[in-house]
Amino acid sequence: SCMLPVMLRVSVASQQSYGAMRTRDLDSSEVPVVARDQLPASILADLVPFEKAAVQSSDDPSPLVGMATVFERAGLLANAYEVYSKVQAKWPGVIWVKSKLEELDQLMATKAKAPKAPGAHR
């Protein structure tokens, strides 16, 4: 199966708008990164093949894309953002990665602004 993330396709004309630099404080409490030791066993199991592949080929960003997809599908947006940022460092000119980071940024901002249900914990 394909592990590439689902994403919006952009026209060549609109790709120029993705050239701006973004920074995000992942240590903020808005949408926190879940520490590895706090991840559910099912997510850890899904990450294992990608982590092994990343160790074998540290220059290849493909395993990172797989890891980010696992986090994204699990709803761990800050974790996915963190890994996609590493993908972008290895593939700086790839438009879909920049697009994915922007999409996650917007999703996290929306999630952070959503009202919390009484008694709900993050």
Backbone as JSON, one array per atom type, in Angstrom:
{
  "sequence": "SCMLPVMLRVSVASQQSYGAMRTRDLDSSEVPVVARDQLPASILADLVPFEKAAVQSSDDPSPLVGMATVFERAGLLANAYEVYSKVQAKWPGVIWVKSKLEELDQLMATKAKAPKAPGAHR",
  "N": [[0.84, -1.19, 0.0], [0.33, 2.31, -0.44], [2.12, 4.71, 1.35], [2.26, 7.4, 1.22], [1.16, 10.63, 2.2], [-2.23, 11.84, 2.02], [-2.99, 14.61, 0.06], [-3.56, 18.01, -0.94], [-3.58, 18.94, -4.29], [-1.65, 21.34, -6.0], [-1.63, 24.02, -8.34], [0.88, 24.92, -10.77], [1.2, 27.67, -10.89], [0.38, 28.53, -8.37], [2.27, 27.53, -6.68], [4.37, 29.18, -6.06], [3.65, 30.64, -3.82], [4.36, 29.18, -1.62], [6.88, 29.69, -0.73], [7.59, 31.09, 1.55], [9.09, 31.39, 4.79], [8.41, 29.44, 7.65], [7.89, 29.28, 11.14], [7.45, 27.38, 14.07], [6.49, 26.95, 17.36], [6.99, 24.13, 18.81], [7.06, 23.37, 21.4], [5.07, 24.62, 22.66], [2.0, 24.73, 24.53], [-0.26, 24.5, 23.02], [-0.85, 22.5, 20.92], [0.5, 19.79, 21.82], [3.52, 17.86, 21.28], [3.5, 14.39, 21.41], [5.31, 12.45, 23.56], [7.6, 9.8, 22.79], [7.62, 7.64, 24.6], [5.07, 7.75, 25.55], [3.37, 7.04, 23.59], [0.75, 5.06, 22.12], [0.81, 1.45, 21.98], [0.07, 0.39, 19.49], [0.68, 2.41, 17.66], [3.43, 2.64, 18.04], [4.17, 0.12, 17.07], [3.49, 0.44, 14.37], [5.38, 2.31, 13.66], [7.85, 1.02, 13.8], [8.93, -0.4, 11.38], [9.57, 1.81, 9.78], [11.34, 3.25, 11.36], [13.47, 1.43, 11.49], [14.21, 1.4, 8.78], [15.0, 4.05, 8.52], [17.29, 4.11, 10.09], [18.96, 2.44, 8.65], [19.33, 3.85, 6.27], [20.19, 6.83, 6.51], [20.19, 9.14, 4.96], [18.0, 9.03, 3.35], [14.84, 10.36, 2.97], [12.43, 9.01, 2.84], [11.58, 7.02, 4.84], [10.95, 8.79, 6.9], [8.75, 10.11, 5.87], [6.91, 8.05, 5.94], [6.75, 7.7, 8.75], [5.68, 10.18, 9.52], [3.22, 10.02, 8.27], [2.03, 7.93, 9.7], [1.74, 9.19, 12.21], [0.06, 11.28, 11.47], [-2.28, 9.97, 10.59], [-3.04, 8.92, 13.0], [-3.9, 11.11, 14.3], [-2.08, 12.67, 15.62], [-1.02, 15.47, 15.32], [1.0, 17.4, 15.91], [3.23, 15.78, 16.24], [3.41, 14.71, 13.67], [3.91, 17.08, 12.25], [6.41, 17.77, 13.26], [7.99, 15.65, 12.25], [7.59, 15.94, 9.48], [8.89, 18.37, 9.2], [11.52, 17.56, 9.45], [11.67, 16.06, 7.14], [11.42, 18.09, 5.27], [13.84, 19.4, 5.71], [15.59, 17.59, 4.59], [14.63, 17.4, 2.01], [14.51, 20.13, 0.69], [13.37, 21.57, -1.49], [10.93, 20.46, -2.19], [7.67, 20.77, -3.06], [5.22, 19.61, -2.13], [5.77, 18.88, 0.48], [6.12, 21.3, 1.8], [3.55, 22.26, 1.45], [2.12, 20.37, 2.95], [3.09, 20.89, 5.53], [2.06, 23.46, 5.91], [-0.68, 22.89, 5.82], [-0.93, 21.21, 8.11], [-0.19, 23.04, 10.04], [-2.33, 24.83, 9.95], [-4.42, 23.09, 10.7], [-3.63, 22.44, 13.31], [-3.77, 24.94, 14.52], [-6.51, 25.41, 14.36], [-7.43, 23.28, 15.92], [-6.33, 23.97, 18.39], [-7.78, 26.25, 18.99], [-10.32, 25.32, 19.33], [-13.17, 24.92, 21.41], [-12.98, 23.38, 24.6], [-14.47, 20.41, 25.88], [-16.36, 20.18, 28.92], [-14.49, 18.92, 31.6], [-12.8, 17.52, 29.93], [-9.62, 16.29, 28.94], [-6.43, 17.08, 27.49]],
  "CA": [[0.0, 0.0, 0.0], [1.06, 3.58, -0.51], [2.16, 5.4, 2.63], [2.33, 8.84, 1.04], [-0.01, 11.27, 2.78], [-3.21, 12.45, 1.15], [-2.73, 16.04, 0.06], [-4.16, 18.85, -1.94], [-2.72, 19.23, -5.43], [-1.63, 22.76, -6.3], [-1.19, 24.33, -9.69], [2.24, 25.47, -10.85], [1.12, 29.1, -10.61], [0.21, 28.79, -6.94], [3.39, 26.96, -5.92], [5.26, 30.25, -5.62], [3.24, 31.16, -2.53], [4.86, 28.34, -0.55], [8.28, 29.99, -0.51], [7.82, 31.8, 2.8], [9.6, 30.59, 5.91], [7.5, 29.3, 8.78], [8.44, 28.72, 12.36], [6.39, 26.96, 14.98], [6.98, 26.55, 18.67], [6.39, 22.84, 19.13], [7.03, 23.19, 22.85], [3.92, 25.31, 23.22], [0.98, 23.81, 25.04], [-1.43, 24.5, 22.14], [-0.99, 21.12, 20.44], [1.8, 19.27, 22.21], [4.09, 16.64, 20.72], [3.39, 13.28, 22.35], [6.61, 11.79, 23.71], [7.63, 8.42, 22.3], [7.27, 6.7, 25.67], [3.65, 7.9, 25.85], [2.6, 6.62, 22.42], [0.11, 3.75, 22.23], [1.57, 0.32, 21.41], [-0.26, 0.22, 18.07], [1.45, 3.41, 16.89], [4.84, 2.22, 18.11], [4.32, -1.02, 16.15], [3.45, 0.97, 13.0], [6.6, 3.09, 13.43], [9.04, 0.17, 13.81], [9.6, -0.6, 10.09], [10.11, 3.08, 9.28], [12.51, 3.57, 12.18], [14.55, 0.55, 11.03], [14.63, 1.88, 7.47], [15.69, 5.33, 8.73], [18.62, 3.81, 10.63], [19.74, 1.84, 7.57], [19.62, 4.85, 5.25], [19.92, 8.11, 7.17], [20.03, 10.22, 3.99], [16.75, 8.83, 2.63], [13.72, 10.9, 3.74], [11.23, 8.19, 2.68], [11.07, 6.49, 6.11], [10.38, 9.89, 7.67], [7.42, 10.34, 5.32], [6.09, 6.99, 6.52], [6.51, 8.01, 10.17], [4.77, 11.33, 9.58], [1.89, 9.54, 7.88], [1.51, 7.18, 10.85], [1.31, 10.17, 13.2], [-1.07, 12.05, 10.93], [-3.46, 9.1, 10.61], [-3.41, 8.72, 14.41], [-4.36, 12.39, 14.84], [-0.99, 13.3, 16.37], [-0.62, 16.47, 14.34], [2.29, 18.02, 16.25], [4.27, 14.79, 15.94], [3.52, 14.67, 12.21], [4.55, 18.33, 11.85], [7.82, 17.67, 13.63], [8.67, 14.74, 11.33], [7.59, 16.58, 8.15], [9.93, 19.4, 9.22], [12.77, 16.84, 9.16], [11.6, 15.72, 5.71], [11.7, 19.32, 4.53], [15.27, 19.68, 5.82], [16.28, 16.7, 3.65], [14.07, 17.71, 0.67], [14.1, 21.52, 0.84], [12.64, 22.14, -2.61], [9.76, 19.66, -2.52], [6.49, 21.6, -2.8], [4.15, 18.95, -1.36], [6.14, 18.87, 1.9], [5.78, 22.64, 2.28], [2.09, 22.31, 1.49], [1.68, 19.54, 4.07], [3.4, 21.63, 6.76], [1.09, 24.54, 6.01], [-1.95, 22.25, 6.15], [-0.88, 20.79, 9.51], [-0.15, 24.26, 10.83], [-3.71, 25.33, 10.03], [-5.2, 22.13, 11.48], [-3.26, 22.57, 14.73], [-4.31, 26.22, 15.0], [-7.95, 25.2, 14.53], [-7.6, 22.38, 17.06], [-5.97, 24.7, 19.61], [-8.81, 27.24, 19.26], [-11.6, 24.65, 19.57], [-13.53, 24.89, 22.84], [-12.84, 22.07, 25.25], [-15.64, 19.92, 26.59], [-16.12, 20.19, 30.38], [-13.86, 17.72, 32.14], [-11.94, 16.87, 28.93], [-8.18, 16.51, 29.06], [-5.68, 16.97, 26.25]],
  "C": [[0.88, 1.24, 0.0], [0.98, 4.29, 0.83], [2.27, 6.92, 2.48], [1.05, 9.47, 1.58], [-0.95, 11.81, 1.7], [-2.97, 13.94, 1.21], [-3.44, 16.73, -1.08], [-3.15, 19.09, -3.05], [-2.8, 20.72, -5.72], [-1.12, 22.98, -7.71], [0.2, 24.93, -9.64], [2.22, 26.95, -10.48], [1.04, 29.39, -9.11], [1.38, 28.28, -6.1], [4.34, 28.04, -5.41], [4.9, 30.76, -4.24], [3.77, 30.34, -1.36], [6.32, 28.64, -0.2], [8.59, 30.67, 0.82], [8.31, 30.85, 3.89], [8.57, 30.59, 7.03], [8.28, 28.81, 9.98], [7.27, 28.39, 13.28], [7.04, 26.5, 16.27], [6.31, 25.25, 19.06], [6.4, 22.54, 20.62], [5.84, 23.89, 23.48], [2.87, 24.3, 23.64], [-0.25, 23.75, 24.14], [-1.74, 23.09, 21.64], [0.36, 20.46, 20.7], [2.21, 18.01, 21.42], [3.97, 15.56, 21.79], [4.74, 12.57, 22.38], [6.52, 10.33, 23.3], [7.19, 7.42, 23.38], [5.8, 6.78, 26.09], [2.76, 7.49, 24.67], [1.95, 5.27, 22.65], [0.94, 2.67, 21.52], [1.3, 0.14, 19.92], [0.51, 1.2, 17.18], [2.92, 3.04, 16.89], [5.11, 1.06, 17.14], [4.33, -0.55, 14.7], [4.74, 1.73, 12.66], [7.84, 2.23, 13.23], [9.68, -0.02, 12.42], [10.22, 0.68, 9.52], [11.35, 3.49, 10.06], [13.71, 2.71, 11.77], [15.1, 1.03, 9.7], [15.41, 3.19, 7.59], [17.11, 5.12, 9.24], [19.52, 3.27, 9.51], [20.15, 2.86, 6.51], [19.27, 6.24, 5.78], [19.71, 9.27, 6.2], [18.7, 10.15, 3.25], [15.59, 9.36, 3.47], [12.44, 10.04, 3.67], [10.72, 7.58, 3.99], [10.43, 7.58, 6.99], [8.96, 10.2, 7.18], [6.46, 9.3, 5.88], [5.76, 7.26, 7.97], [5.51, 9.15, 10.31], [3.35, 10.91, 9.24], [1.24, 8.74, 9.01], [0.97, 8.15, 11.89], [0.06, 10.92, 12.74], [-2.36, 11.22, 10.99], [-3.95, 8.85, 12.04], [-3.92, 10.02, 15.05], [-3.33, 13.11, 15.68], [-0.33, 14.35, 15.46], [0.72, 17.11, 14.64], [3.44, 17.07, 15.98], [4.5, 14.72, 14.44], [4.25, 15.91, 11.71], [6.05, 18.28, 12.1], [8.59, 16.79, 12.63], [8.69, 15.32, 9.91], [8.62, 17.7, 8.08], [11.3, 18.78, 8.94], [12.82, 16.43, 7.7], [11.96, 16.95, 4.89], [13.19, 19.68, 4.59], [16.07, 18.82, 4.83], [15.86, 16.95, 2.2], [13.61, 19.16, 0.66], [13.25, 22.09, -0.3], [11.36, 21.43, -2.98], [8.49, 20.41, -2.08], [5.46, 20.9, -1.92], [4.47, 18.91, 0.13], [5.8, 20.23, 2.51], [4.27, 22.8, 2.41], [1.55, 21.54, 2.68], [1.94, 20.24, 5.4], [2.4, 22.76, 6.98], [-0.28, 24.0, 6.42], [-2.0, 21.84, 7.63], [-0.88, 21.99, 10.45], [-1.56, 24.81, 11.03], [-4.58, 24.4, 10.87], [-4.91, 22.26, 12.98], [-3.79, 23.88, 15.31], [-5.8, 26.09, 15.26], [-8.22, 24.34, 15.75], [-7.33, 23.11, 18.37], [-7.06, 25.7, 19.99], [-10.17, 26.61, 19.58], [-11.91, 24.64, 21.06], [-13.45, 23.48, 23.38], [-14.14, 21.7, 25.94], [-15.34, 19.94, 28.09], [-15.54, 18.85, 30.84], [-12.95, 17.0, 31.15], [-10.5, 17.24, 29.18], [-7.56, 16.39, 27.69], [-4.8, 15.8, 26.26]]
}
